[in-house]
PDB file of N, CA and C in Angstrom:
ATOM      1  N   TRP A1338     -35.418 -69.538  33.276  1.00 40.00           N
ATOM      2  CA  TRP A1338     -35.150 -68.152  34.086  1.00 40.00           C
ATOM      3  C   TRP A1338     -35.383 -67.262  32.748  1.00 40.00           C
ATOM      4  N   LEU A1339     -35.254 -67.477  31.970  1.00 42.00           N
ATOM      5  CA  LEU A1339     -36.161 -66.655  30.456  1.00 42.00           C
ATOM      6  C   LEU A1339     -37.335 -66.425  30.435  1.00 42.00           C
ATOM      7  N   GLY A1340     -37.950 -67.045  30.999  1.00 43.00           N
ATOM      8  CA  GLY A1340     -39.455 -67.169  31.087  1.00 43.00           C
ATOM      9  C   GLY A1340     -40.066 -67.588  30.608  1.00 43.00           C
ATOM     10  N   ASP A1341     -41.236 -67.062  29.060  1.00 45.00           N
ATOM     11  CA  ASP A1341     -41.443 -67.946  28.183  1.00 45.00           C
ATOM     12  C   ASP A1341     -40.724 -67.417  26.632  1.00 45.00           C
ATOM     13  N   ASN A1342     -39.673 -66.728  26.935  1.00 48.00           N
ATOM     14  CA  ASN A1342     -38.384 -66.075  25.656  1.00 48.00           C
ATOM     15  C   ASN A1342     -37.348 -67.862  25.646  1.00 48.00           C
ATOM     16  N   ASN A1343     -37.272 -68.084  24.808  1.00 50.00           N
ATOM     17  CA  ASN A1343     -35.897 -68.373  24.915  1.00 50.00           C
ATOM     18  C   ASN A1343     -34.548 -68.229  24.464  1.00 50.00           C
ATOM     19  N   MET A1344     -33.690 -68.591  24.328  1.00 51.00           N
ATOM     20  CA  MET A1344     -32.243 -67.734  24.810  1.00 51.00           C
ATOM     21  C   MET A1344     -32.251 -66.550  23.412  1.00 51.00           C
ATOM     22  N   SER A1345     -32.232 -66.951  21.938  1.00 53.00           N
ATOM     23  CA  SER A1345     -32.308 -66.001  20.780  1.00 53.00           C
ATOM     24  C   SER A1345     -32.901 -65.252  20.773  1.00 53.00           C
ATOM     25  N   GLU A1346     -34.307 -65.656  21.186  1.00 50.00           N
ATOM     26  CA  GLU A1346     -35.518 -64.480  20.972  1.00 50.00           C
ATOM     27  C   GLU A1346     -34.368 -63.141  22.254  1.00 50.00           C
ATOM     28  N   TYR A1347     -33.662 -63.724  23.107  1.00 47.00           N
ATOM     29  CA  TYR A1347     -33.336 -62.540  24.186  1.00 47.00           C
ATOM     30  C   TYR A1347     -32.844 -61.789  23.845  1.00 47.00           C
ATOM     31  N   LEU A1348     -31.705 -62.762  23.238  1.00 48.00           N
ATOM     32  CA  LEU A1348     -30.357 -61.982  22.690  1.00 48.00           C
ATOM     33  C   LEU A1348     -30.811 -61.060  21.468  1.00 48.00           C
ATOM     34  N   ARG A1349     -31.804 -61.202  20.980  1.00 47.00           N
ATOM     35  CA  ARG A1349     -32.334 -60.323  19.377  1.00 47.00           C
ATOM     36  C   ARG A1349     -32.636 -59.550  19.735  1.00 47.00           C
ATOM     37  N   LYS A1350     -33.434 -59.226  21.124  1.00 44.00           N
ATOM     38  CA  LYS A1350     -33.702 -58.185  21.848  1.00 44.00           C
ATOM     39  C   LYS A1350     -32.335 -56.177  22.071  1.00 44.00           C
ATOM     40  N   TYR A1351     -31.423 -57.435  22.156  1.00 44.00           N
ATOM     41  CA  TYR A1351     -30.015 -56.157  22.088  1.00 44.00           C
ATOM     42  C   TYR A1351     -28.960 -56.864  21.585  1.00 44.00           C
ATOM     43  N   SER A1352     -28.276 -55.369  21.463  1.00 41.00           N
ATOM     44  CA  SER A1352     -27.162 -55.232  20.424  1.00 41.00           C
ATOM     45  C   SER A1352     -25.797 -56.603  21.208  1.00 41.00           C
ATOM     46  N   CYS A1353     -25.627 -57.077  19.668  1.00 40.00           N
ATOM     47  CA  CYS A1353     -24.263 -58.114  20.891  1.00 40.00           C
ATOM     48  C   CYS A1353     -22.327 -57.854  19.702  1.00 40.00           C
ATOM     49  N   THR A1354     -21.765 -58.267  19.857  1.00 38.00           N
ATOM     50  CA  THR A1354     -20.725 -58.101  19.897  1.00 38.00           C
ATOM     51  C   THR A1354     -19.702 -58.753  19.897  1.00 38.00           C
ATOM     52  N   GLN A1355     -18.467 -59.040  19.550  1.00 42.00           N
ATOM     53  CA  GLN A1355     -17.825 -60.367  19.594  1.00 42.00           C
ATOM     54  C   GLN A1355     -16.551 -59.296  19.674  1.00 42.00           C
ATOM     55  N   GLN A1356     -15.586 -58.201  20.267  1.00 55.00           N
ATOM     56  CA  GLN A1356     -14.905 -57.605  19.781  1.00 55.00           C
ATOM     57  C   GLN A1356     -14.127 -57.947  21.535  1.00 55.00           C
ATOM     58  N   LEU A1357     -13.252 -58.400  21.262  1.00 61.00           N
ATOM     59  CA  LEU A1357     -12.577 -58.971  22.694  1.00 61.00           C
ATOM     60  C   LEU A1357     -12.315 -57.702  23.210  1.00 61.00           C
ATOM     61  N   GLU A1358     -11.716 -56.458  22.873  1.00 69.00           N
ATOM     62  CA  GLU A1358     -11.951 -55.756  23.939  1.00 69.00           C
ATOM     63  C   GLU A1358     -12.826 -55.252  24.208  1.00 69.00           C
ATOM     64  N   TRP A1359     -14.081 -55.038  24.575  1.00 76.00           N
ATOM     65  CA  TRP A1359     -15.531 -55.085  25.637  1.00 76.00           C
ATOM     66  C   TRP A1359     -15.412 -55.965  26.718  1.00 76.00           C
ATOM     67  N   LEU A1360     -14.717 -57.128  26.687  1.00 76.00           N
ATOM     68  CA  LEU A1360     -14.574 -58.205  27.910  1.00 76.00           C
ATOM     69  C   LEU A1360     -13.558 -57.625  28.598  1.00 76.00           C
ATOM     70  N   GLN A1361     -12.583 -56.093  28.060  1.00 76.00           N
ATOM     71  CA  GLN A1361     -12.203 -55.182  29.827  1.00 76.00           C
ATOM     72  C   GLN A1361     -12.929 -54.262  30.127  1.00 76.00           C
ATOM     73  N   ASN A1362     -14.758 -53.940  30.094  1.00 84.00           N
ATOM     74  CA  ASN A1362     -14.583 -52.928  30.207  1.00 84.00           C
ATOM     75  C   ASN A1362     -15.647 -53.529  32.015  1.00 84.00           C
ATOM     76  N   GLU A1363     -15.050 -53.525  33.125  1.00 87.00           N
ATOM     77  CA  GLU A1363     -15.499 -53.980  34.573  1.00 87.00           C
ATOM     78  C   GLU A1363     -16.730 -54.149  34.264  1.00 87.00           C
ATOM     79  N   GLU A1364     -17.752 -53.720  33.909  1.00 92.00           N
ATOM     80  CA  GLU A1364     -19.244 -53.945  34.020  1.00 92.00           C
ATOM     81  C   GLU A1364     -20.193 -54.792  33.142  1.00 92.00           C
ATOM     82  N   VAL A1365     -18.402 -55.940  32.419  1.00 91.00           N
ATOM     83  CA  VAL A1365     -18.793 -57.046  31.244  1.00 91.00           C
ATOM     84  C   VAL A1365     -18.930 -58.541  32.204  1.00 91.00           C
ATOM     85  N   GLN A1366     -19.819 -59.050  32.765  1.00 91.00           N
ATOM     86  CA  GLN A1366     -19.549 -60.622  33.386  1.00 91.00           C
ATOM     87  C   GLN A1366     -19.823 -61.759  32.630  1.00 91.00           C
ATOM     88  N   LEU A1367     -19.354 -63.071  32.998  1.00 89.00           N
ATOM     89  CA  LEU A1367     -19.785 -64.246  32.261  1.00 89.00           C
ATOM     90  C   LEU A1367     -21.021 -64.408  32.648  1.00 89.00           C
ATOM     91  N   PHE A1368     -22.195 -65.065  31.380  1.00 90.00           N
ATOM     92  CA  PHE A1368     -23.829 -65.088  31.807  1.00 90.00           C
ATOM     93  C   PHE A1368     -23.873 -66.284  31.723  1.00 90.00           C
ATOM     94  N   SER A1369     -23.368 -67.058  30.734  1.00 87.00           N
ATOM     95  CA  SER A1369     -23.739 -68.411  30.854  1.00 87.00           C
ATOM     96  C   SER A1369     -21.689 -68.892  30.131  1.00 87.00           C
ATOM     97  N   VAL A1370     -22.402 -70.313  29.574  1.00 87.00           N
ATOM     98  CA  VAL A1370     -21.409 -71.294  29.185  1.00 87.00           C
ATOM     99  C   VAL A1370     -21.891 -73.017  28.545  1.00 87.00           C
ATOM    100  N   SER A1371     -21.331 -72.748  27.223  1.00 85.00           N
ATOM    101  CA  SER A1371     -21.816 -73.880  26.192  1.00 85.00           C
ATOM    102  C   SER A1371     -20.472 -74.435  26.122  1.00 85.00           C
ATOM    103  N   ASP A1372     -20.996 -75.597  24.993  1.00 85.00           N
ATOM    104  CA  ASP A1372     -19.695 -76.172  24.318  1.00 85.00           C
ATOM    105  C   ASP A1372     -19.152 -75.647  23.112  1.00 85.00           C
ATOM    106  N   SER A1373     -20.422 -74.731  22.985  1.00 88.00           N
ATOM    107  CA  SER A1373     -19.738 -73.405  21.396  1.00 88.00           C
ATOM    108  C   SER A1373     -19.703 -72.386  22.239  1.00 88.00           C
ATOM    109  N   GLU A1374     -19.645 -71.946  22.959  1.00 88.00           N
ATOM    110  CA  GLU A1374     -19.870 -70.585  23.136  1.00 88.00           C
ATOM    111  C   GLU A1374     -20.018 -70.411  24.490  1.00 88.00           C
ATOM    112  N   PHE A1375     -19.218 -68.713  24.762  1.00 87.00           N
ATOM    113  CA  PHE A1375     -19.155 -68.435  26.413  1.00 87.00           C
ATOM    114  C   PHE A1375     -20.408 -67.166  25.930  1.00 87.00           C
ATOM    115  N   VAL A1376     -21.181 -66.913  26.701  1.00 90.00           N
ATOM    116  CA  VAL A1376     -22.121 -65.393  26.552  1.00 90.00           C
ATOM    117  C   VAL A1376     -21.575 -64.588  27.581  1.00 90.00           C
ATOM    118  N   PHE A1377     -21.375 -63.457  27.799  1.00 90.00           N
ATOM    119  CA  PHE A1377     -20.547 -62.281  28.226  1.00 90.00           C
ATOM    120  C   PHE A1377     -21.734 -61.125  28.517  1.00 90.00           C
ATOM    121  N   ALA A1378     -22.247 -60.638  29.486  1.00 92.00           N
ATOM    122  CA  ALA A1378     -22.631 -59.513  29.487  1.00 92.00           C
ATOM    123  C   ALA A1378     -22.641 -58.100  30.243  1.00 92.00           C
ATOM    124  N   ARG A1379     -23.179 -56.967  29.454  1.00 93.00           N
ATOM    125  CA  ARG A1379     -22.473 -55.602  30.059  1.00 93.00           C
ATOM    126  C   ARG A1379     -23.782 -55.426  31.030  1.00 93.00           C
ATOM    127  N   ILE A1380     -23.575 -55.721  32.213  1.00 95.00           N
ATOM    128  CA  ILE A1380     -24.550 -54.970  33.147  1.00 95.00           C
ATOM    129  C   ILE A1380     -24.561 -53.363  33.406  1.00 95.00           C
ATOM    130  N   THR A1381     -25.636 -52.976  33.961  1.00 95.00           N
ATOM    131  CA  THR A1381     -25.494 -51.637  34.068  1.00 95.00           C
ATOM    132  C   THR A1381     -24.569 -50.989  34.765  1.00 95.00           C
ATOM    133  N   ALA A1382     -24.320 -50.066  34.954  1.00 94.00           N
ATOM    134  CA  ALA A1382     -23.441 -49.492  35.653  1.00 94.00           C
ATOM    135  C   ALA A1382     -23.865 -49.510  37.025  1.00 94.00           C
ATOM    136  N   GLY A1383     -22.933 -49.719  37.968  1.00 94.00           N
ATOM    137  CA  GLY A1383     -23.714 -49.391  39.607  1.00 94.00           C
ATOM    138  C   GLY A1383     -24.212 -50.338  40.557  1.00 94.00           C
ATOM    139  N   ILE A1384     -24.313 -51.354  39.617  1.00 94.00           N
ATOM    140  CA  ILE A1384     -25.127 -52.392  40.254  1.00 94.00           C
ATOM    141  C   ILE A1384     -24.274 -53.564  40.480  1.00 94.00           C
ATOM    142  N   ASP A1385     -24.377 -53.459  41.912  1.00 92.00           N
ATOM    143  CA  ASP A1385     -23.339 -54.914  42.525  1.00 92.00           C
ATOM    144  C   ASP A1385     -23.784 -56.269  42.246  1.00 92.00           C
ATOM    145  N   THR A1386     -24.312 -57.591  41.143  1.00 90.00           N
ATOM    146  CA  THR A1386     -24.802 -58.241  41.059  1.00 90.00           C
ATOM    147  C   THR A1386     -24.054 -58.909  42.004  1.00 90.00           C
ATOM    148  N   TYR A1387     -23.043 -58.608  42.383  1.00 83.00           N
ATOM    149  CA  TYR A1387     -22.412 -60.107  43.577  1.00 83.00           C
ATOM    150  C   TYR A1387     -22.666 -59.473  45.670  1.00 83.00           C
ATOM    151  N   ASP A1388     -23.604 -58.819  45.373  1.00 84.00           N
ATOM    152  CA  ASP A1388     -24.286 -58.220  46.512  1.00 84.00           C
ATOM    153  C   ASP A1388     -25.432 -59.168  46.636  1.00 84.00           C
ATOM    154  N   VAL A1389     -24.643 -60.695  47.666  1.00 80.00           N
ATOM    155  CA  VAL A1389     -25.938 -61.877  47.838  1.00 80.00           C
ATOM    156  C   VAL A1389     -27.055 -61.199  48.809  1.00 80.00           C
ATOM    157  N   ALA A1390     -26.568 -60.531  49.305  1.00 82.00           N
ATOM    158  CA  ALA A1390     -28.034 -59.543  50.415  1.00 82.00           C
ATOM    159  C   ALA A1390     -29.033 -59.445  50.020  1.00 82.00           C
ATOM    160  N   LYS A1391     -28.809 -58.085  48.493  1.00 87.00           N
ATOM    161  CA  LYS A1391     -28.739 -57.736  47.832  1.00 87.00           C
ATOM    162  C   LYS A1391     -29.650 -59.100  46.792  1.00 87.00           C
ATOM    163  N   HIS A1392     -29.041 -59.187  46.439  1.00 85.00           N
ATOM    164  CA  HIS A1392     -29.776 -60.135  44.974  1.00 85.00           C
ATOM    165  C   HIS A1392     -28.815 -61.968  45.202  1.00 85.00           C
ATOM    166  N   PRO A1393     -29.810 -62.673  46.011  1.00 80.00           N
ATOM    167  CA  PRO A1393     -28.755 -64.189  45.837  1.00 80.00           C
ATOM    168  C   PRO A1393     -29.116 -64.843  44.683  1.00 80.00           C
ATOM    169  N   PHE A1394     -29.952 -64.325  43.654  1.00 82.00           N
ATOM    170  CA  PHE A1394     -29.331 -65.655  42.064  1.00 82.00           C
ATOM    171  C   PHE A1394     -29.433 -64.326  41.256  1.00 82.00           C
ATOM    172  N   LEU A1395     -28.080 -64.333  41.209  1.00 83.00           N
ATOM    173  CA  LEU A1395     -27.128 -63.739  40.071  1.00 83.00           C
ATOM    174  C   LEU A1395     -27.713 -63.648  38.119  1.00 83.00           C
ATOM    175  N   THR A1396     -28.011 -64.984  37.878  1.00 84.00           N
ATOM    176  CA  THR A1396     -28.776 -64.890  36.895  1.00 84.00           C
ATOM    177  C   THR A1396     -29.670 -64.329  36.543  1.00 84.00           C
ATOM    178  N   ALA A1397     -30.620 -63.639  37.823  1.00 88.00           N
ATOM    179  CA  ALA A1397     -31.959 -63.383  37.567  1.00 88.00           C
ATOM    180  C   ALA A1397     -31.183 -61.880  38.292  1.00 88.00           C
ATOM    181  N   VAL A1398     -30.217 -61.450  38.733  1.00 91.00           N
ATOM    182  CA  VAL A1398     -30.332 -59.465  39.034  1.00 91.00           C
ATOM    183  C   VAL A1398     -29.332 -59.258  37.547  1.00 91.00           C
ATOM    184  N   GLN A1399     -28.380 -60.338  37.104  1.00 92.00           N
ATOM    185  CA  GLN A1399     -28.243 -60.389  35.375  1.00 92.00           C
ATOM    186  C   GLN A1399     -29.424 -59.751  34.045  1.00 92.00           C
ATOM    187  N   SER A1400     -29.790 -60.687  34.347  1.00 91.00           N
ATOM    188  CA  SER A1400     -31.214 -61.119  32.949  1.00 91.00           C
ATOM    189  C   SER A1400     -32.107 -59.181  33.784  1.00 91.00           C
ATOM    190  N   ASP A1401     -32.223 -58.812  34.623  1.00 93.00           N
ATOM    191  CA  ASP A1401     -32.703 -57.798  34.806  1.00 93.00           C
ATOM    192  C   ASP A1401     -31.892 -56.436  34.838  1.00 93.00           C
ATOM    193  N   HIS A1402     -30.732 -56.651  34.208  1.00 95.00           N
ATOM    194  CA  HIS A1402     -30.381 -55.320  34.389  1.00 95.00           C
ATOM    195  C   HIS A1402     -29.124 -55.480  33.447  1.00 95.00           C
ATOM    196  N   VAL A1403     -29.189 -56.734  32.406  1.00 93.00           N
ATOM    197  CA  VAL A1403     -28.356 -56.217  31.386  1.00 93.00           C
ATOM    198  C   VAL A1403     -28.477 -55.717  29.872  1.00 93.00           C
ATOM    199  N   GLU A1404     -27.652 -54.898  29.383  1.00 92.00           N
ATOM    200  CA  GLU A1404     -27.598 -53.631  28.570  1.00 92.00           C
ATOM    201  C   GLU A1404     -26.846 -54.498  27.241  1.00 92.00           C
ATOM    202  N   GLU A1405     -26.264 -55.398  27.221  1.00 89.00           N
ATOM    203  CA  GLU A1405     -25.318 -55.804  26.129  1.00 89.00           C
ATOM    204  C   GLU A1405     -24.701 -57.557  26.011  1.00 89.00           C
ATOM    205  N   PHE A1406     -25.000 -58.471  25.367  1.00 88.00           N
ATOM    206  CA  PHE A1406     -24.223 -59.448  24.643  1.00 88.00           C
ATOM    207  C   PHE A1406     -23.066 -59.346  24.091  1.00 88.00           C
ATOM    208  N   GLY A1407     -22.399 -60.336  24.643  1.00 84.00           N
ATOM    209  CA  GLY A1407     -21.049 -60.464  23.338  1.00 84.00           C
ATOM    210  C   GLY A1407     -21.298 -62.067  23.559  1.00 84.00           C
ATOM    211  N   ILE A1408     -20.798 -62.696  22.468  1.00 84.00           N
ATOM    212  CA  ILE A1408     -20.990 -63.773  22.278  1.00 84.00           C
ATOM    213  C   ILE A1408     -19.422 -64.643  21.940  1.00 84.00           C
ATOM    214  N   ILE A1409     -19.169 -65.236  22.514  1.00 82.00           N
ATOM    215  CA  ILE A1409     -17.397 -65.753  22.050  1.00 82.00           C
ATOM    216  C   ILE A1409     -17.359 -67.479  21.733  1.00 82.00           C
ATOM    217  N   PRO A1410     -16.863 -67.746  20.859  1.00 83.00           N
ATOM    218  CA  PRO A1410     -16.859 -69.343  20.896  1.00 83.00           C
ATOM    219  C   PRO A1410     -15.486 -69.780  22.088  1.00 83.00           C
ATOM    220  N   THR A1411     -15.833 -71.155  22.476  1.00 83.00           N
ATOM    221  CA  THR A1411     -15.485 -71.311  23.661  1.00 83.00           C
ATOM    222  C   THR A1411     -13.953 -71.819  22.851  1.00 83.00           C
ATOM    223  N   ASP A1412     -13.476 -72.105  21.686  1.00 81.00           N
ATOM    224  CA  ASP A1412     -12.066 -72.131  21.895  1.00 81.00           C
ATOM    225  C   ASP A1412     -11.194 -70.992  21.454  1.00 81.00           C
ATOM    226  N   LEU A1413     -11.963 -69.795  21.366  1.00 80.00           N
ATOM    227  CA  LEU A1413     -10.906 -68.775  21.528  1.00 80.00           C
ATOM    228  C   LEU A1413     -11.109 -68.326  22.661  1.00 80.00           C
ATOM    229  N   VAL A1414     -12.203 -68.493  23.587  1.00 77.00           N
ATOM    230  CA  VAL A1414     -11.797 -68.067  25.380  1.00 77.00           C
ATOM    231  C   VAL A1414     -10.942 -69.408  25.578  1.00 77.00           C
ATOM    232  N   ILE A1415     -10.893 -70.879  25.545  1.00 77.00           N
ATOM    233  CA  ILE A1415      -9.182 -71.273  25.761  1.00 77.00           C
ATOM    234  C   ILE A1415      -8.098 -70.821  25.381  1.00 77.00           C
ATOM    235  N   ASP A1416      -8.027 -70.865  23.835  1.00 77.00           N
ATOM    236  CA  ASP A1416      -7.346 -70.035  23.451  1.00 77.00           C
ATOM    237  C   ASP A1416      -6.312 -68.260  24.149  1.00 77.00           C
ATOM    238  N   LEU A1417      -7.334 -67.843  24.569  1.00 75.00           N
ATOM    239  CA  LEU A1417      -6.872 -66.520  24.879  1.00 75.00           C
ATOM    240  C   LEU A1417      -6.678 -66.484  27.277  1.00 75.00           C
ATOM    241  N   VAL A1418      -7.873 -67.855  27.811  1.00 73.00           N
ATOM    242  CA  VAL A1418      -7.207 -67.709  28.895  1.00 73.00           C
ATOM    243  C   VAL A1418      -5.554 -68.865  28.688  1.00 73.00           C
ATOM    244  N   ARG A1419      -5.379 -69.331  27.875  1.00 74.00           N
ATOM    245  CA  ARG A1419      -4.128 -69.951  27.744  1.00 74.00           C
ATOM    246  C   ARG A1419      -2.876 -69.119  27.807  1.00 74.00           C
ATOM    247  N   ASP A1420      -3.292 -67.730  27.295  1.00 73.00           N
ATOM    248  CA  ASP A1420      -1.850 -66.432  26.750  1.00 73.00           C
ATOM    249  C   ASP A1420      -2.270 -65.594  27.947  1.00 73.00           C
ATOM    250  N   TRP A1421      -3.173 -65.862  28.688  1.00 69.00           N
ATOM    251  CA  TRP A1421      -3.322 -64.742  29.614  1.00 69.00           C
ATOM    252  C   TRP A1421      -2.345 -64.198  30.926  1.00 69.00           C
ATOM    253  N   GLU A1422      -1.567 -63.597  30.983  1.00 71.00           N
ATOM    254  CA  GLU A1422      -0.536 -63.054  32.322  1.00 71.00           C
ATOM    255  C   GLU A1422      -1.696 -62.928  33.548  1.00 71.00           C
ATOM    256  N   CYS A1423      -2.113 -63.537  34.320  1.00 70.00           N
ATOM    257  CA  CYS A1423      -2.431 -62.645  35.233  1.00 70.00           C
ATOM    258  C   CYS A1423      -2.208 -63.477  36.003  1.00 70.00           C
ATOM    259  N   ASP A1424      -2.512 -63.242  37.348  1.00 72.00           N
ATOM    260  CA  ASP A1424      -3.001 -64.559  38.641  1.00 72.00           C
ATOM    261  C   ASP A1424      -3.735 -65.052  38.564  1.00 72.00           C
ATOM    262  N   SER A1425      -3.914 -66.579  38.634  1.00 67.00           N
ATOM    263  CA  SER A1425      -5.180 -66.836  38.119  1.00 67.00           C
ATOM    264  C   SER A1425      -5.570 -68.159  39.916  1.00 67.00           C
ATOM    265  N   SER A1426      -4.666 -67.350  40.313  1.00 69.00           N
ATOM    266  CA  SER A1426      -5.336 -68.200  41.879  1.00 69.00           C
ATOM    267  C   SER A1426      -6.485 -67.719  42.859  1.00 69.00           C
ATOM    268  N   ASN A1427      -7.144 -66.198  42.547  1.00 66.00           N
ATOM    269  CA  ASN A1427      -8.285 -66.532  43.106  1.00 66.00           C
ATOM    270  C   ASN A1427      -9.848 -66.903  42.340  1.00 66.00           C
ATOM    271  N   ILE A1428      -9.510 -67.412  41.182  1.00 65.00           N
ATOM    272  CA  ILE A1428     -10.838 -67.472  39.777  1.00 65.00           C
ATOM    273  C   ILE A1428     -11.149 -68.361  40.358  1.00 65.00           C
ATOM    274  N   THR A1429     -12.282 -68.507  40.855  1.00 66.00           N
ATOM    275  CA  THR A1429     -13.193 -69.586  40.747  1.00 66.00           C
ATOM    276  C   THR A1429     -13.967 -69.807  39.807  1.00 66.00           C
ATOM    277  N   LEU A1430     -14.435 -70.837  39.379  1.00 65.00           N
ATOM    278  CA  LEU A1430     -15.697 -71.317  38.325  1.00 65.00           C
ATOM    279  C   LEU A1430     -16.442 -71.918  39.082  1.00 65.00           C
ATOM    280  N   LEU A1431     -17.680 -71.767  39.475  1.00 62.00           N
ATOM    281  CA  LEU A1431     -18.349 -72.415  40.031  1.00 62.00           C
ATOM    282  C   LEU A1431     -19.853 -73.523  39.006  1.00 62.00           C
ATOM    283  N   PHE A1432     -19.451 -74.932  38.621  1.00 65.00           N
ATOM    284  CA  PHE A1432     -20.433 -75.204  37.886  1.00 65.00           C
ATOM    285  C   PHE A1432     -21.847 -75.921  38.500  1.00 65.00           C
ATOM    286  N   ASN A1433     -23.030 -75.112  38.042  1.00 62.00           N
ATOM    287  CA  ASN A1433     -24.207 -76.061  39.214  1.00 62.00           C
ATOM    288  C   ASN A1433     -25.860 -76.362  38.266  1.00 62.00           C
ATOM    289  N   THR A1434     -26.321 -76.703  39.073  1.00 66.00           N
ATOM    290  CA  THR A1434     -27.094 -76.714  37.877  1.00 66.00           C
ATOM    291  C   THR A1434     -28.701 -76.469  39.365  1.00 66.00           C
ATOM    292  N   GLY A1435     -29.790 -76.128  38.511  1.00 65.00           N
ATOM    293  CA  GLY A1435     -30.639 -75.051  39.505  1.00 65.00           C
ATOM    294  C   GLY A1435     -30.887 -76.203  40.722  1.00 65.00           C
ATOM    295  N   ARG A1436     -31.504 -75.594  41.452  1.00 71.00           N
ATOM    296  CA  ARG A1436     -32.092 -76.158  42.708  1.00 71.00           C
ATOM    297  C   ARG A1436     -31.291 -77.404  43.481  1.00 71.00           C
ATOM    298  N   CYS A1437     -30.032 -76.555  43.673  1.00 79.00           N
ATOM    299  CA  CYS A1437     -29.098 -77.672  44.255  1.00 79.00           C
ATOM    300  C   CYS A1437     -28.056 -77.120  44.913  1.00 79.00           C
ATOM    301  N   GLY A1438     -28.584 -76.076  45.730  1.00 79.00           N
ATOM    302  CA  GLY A1438     -27.776 -75.455  47.243  1.00 79.00           C
ATOM    303  C   GLY A1438     -26.880 -74.759  46.448  1.00 79.00           C
ATOM    304  N   SER A1439     -26.762 -73.873  45.654  1.00 74.00           N
ATOM    305  CA  SER A1439     -25.801 -73.626  45.356  1.00 74.00           C
ATOM    306  C   SER A1439     -25.916 -72.268  45.319  1.00 74.00           C
ATOM    307  N   THR A1440     -26.439 -71.869  45.555  1.00 76.00           N
ATOM    308  CA  THR A1440     -27.004 -70.258  46.078  1.00 76.00           C
ATOM    309  C   THR A1440     -26.448 -69.810  47.738  1.00 76.00           C
ATOM    310  N   LEU A1441     -26.688 -71.486  48.371  1.00 81.00           N
ATOM    311  CA  LEU A1441     -26.339 -71.698  50.056  1.00 81.00           C
ATOM    312  C   LEU A1441     -24.626 -71.168  50.139  1.00 81.00           C
ATOM    313  N   VAL A1442     -24.124 -72.204  49.060  1.00 81.00           N
ATOM    314  CA  VAL A1442     -22.656 -72.277  48.716  1.00 81.00           C
ATOM    315  C   VAL A1442     -22.196 -70.774  48.598  1.00 81.00           C
ATOM    316  N   ALA A1443     -23.071 -70.425  47.422  1.00 75.00           N
ATOM    317  CA  ALA A1443     -21.921 -69.193  47.329  1.00 75.00           C
ATOM    318  C   ALA A1443     -22.346 -67.728  48.400  1.00 75.00           C
ATOM    319  N   ASN A1444     -23.517 -68.123  49.272  1.00 78.00           N
ATOM    320  CA  ASN A1444     -23.878 -67.040  50.342  1.00 78.00           C
ATOM    321  C   ASN A1444     -22.382 -67.276  51.635  1.00 78.00           C
ATOM    322  N   ILE A1445     -22.414 -68.806  51.650  1.00 84.00           N
ATOM    323  CA  ILE A1445     -21.232 -68.901  52.446  1.00 84.00           C
ATOM    324  C   ILE A1445     -19.903 -68.950  52.130  1.00 84.00           C
ATOM    325  N   LEU A1446     -19.721 -68.971  50.759  1.00 81.00           N
ATOM    326  CA  LEU A1446     -18.076 -68.393  50.256  1.00 81.00           C
ATOM    327  C   LEU A1446     -18.286 -66.400  50.510  1.00 81.00           C
ATOM    328  N   HIS A1447     -19.135 -66.168  50.061  1.00 77.00           N
ATOM    329  CA  HIS A1447     -19.140 -64.653  50.380  1.00 77.00           C
ATOM    330  C   HIS A1447     -19.292 -64.164  51.854  1.00 77.00           C
ATOM    331  N   LYS A1448     -19.713 -64.668  52.738  1.00 82.00           N
ATOM    332  CA  LYS A1448     -19.943 -64.601  54.056  1.00 82.00           C
ATOM    333  C   LYS A1448     -18.165 -64.791  54.043  1.00 82.00           C
ATOM    334  N   THR A1449     -17.891 -65.481  54.740  1.00 85.00           N
ATOM    335  CA  THR A1449     -16.432 -66.110  54.626  1.00 85.00           C
ATOM    336  C   THR A1449     -15.251 -64.841  53.984  1.00 85.00           C
ATOM    337  N   GLY A1450     -15.381 -64.600  52.920  1.00 74.00           N
ATOM    338  CA  GLY A1450     -14.333 -63.787  52.433  1.00 74.00           C
ATOM    339  C   GLY A1450     -13.570 -64.535  51.031  1.00 74.00           C
ATOM    340  N   GLN A1451     -14.076 -65.939  50.904  1.00 66.00           N
ATOM    341  CA  GLN A1451     -13.492 -66.661  50.272  1.00 66.00           C
ATOM    342  C   GLN A1451     -14.157 -66.151  48.389  1.00 66.00           C
TER     343      GLN A1451
END
């Protein structure tokens, strides 16, 4: 999805930060997850990346409108989530591989309001 560029080349094009306060910005979204790190992206203000009618592929719209990346080690994210005091009953993280019907599932969930 990054074309001819690999992730490290792509990240070098943008300023990166590890400040945890940065995550509180409402334009910051989860971009990718690996065994070693969570990558967050600050998206251009006003872009509704969750409007599946306009943007059926989340990573495509995020890549088109990313302004800044933040990389946080996985172990730190796990510690933060353990200490996080919030209602997590409506948080869903779906993992999928490409070309598996995930866009169809996302569209169904969006249309049903779930």
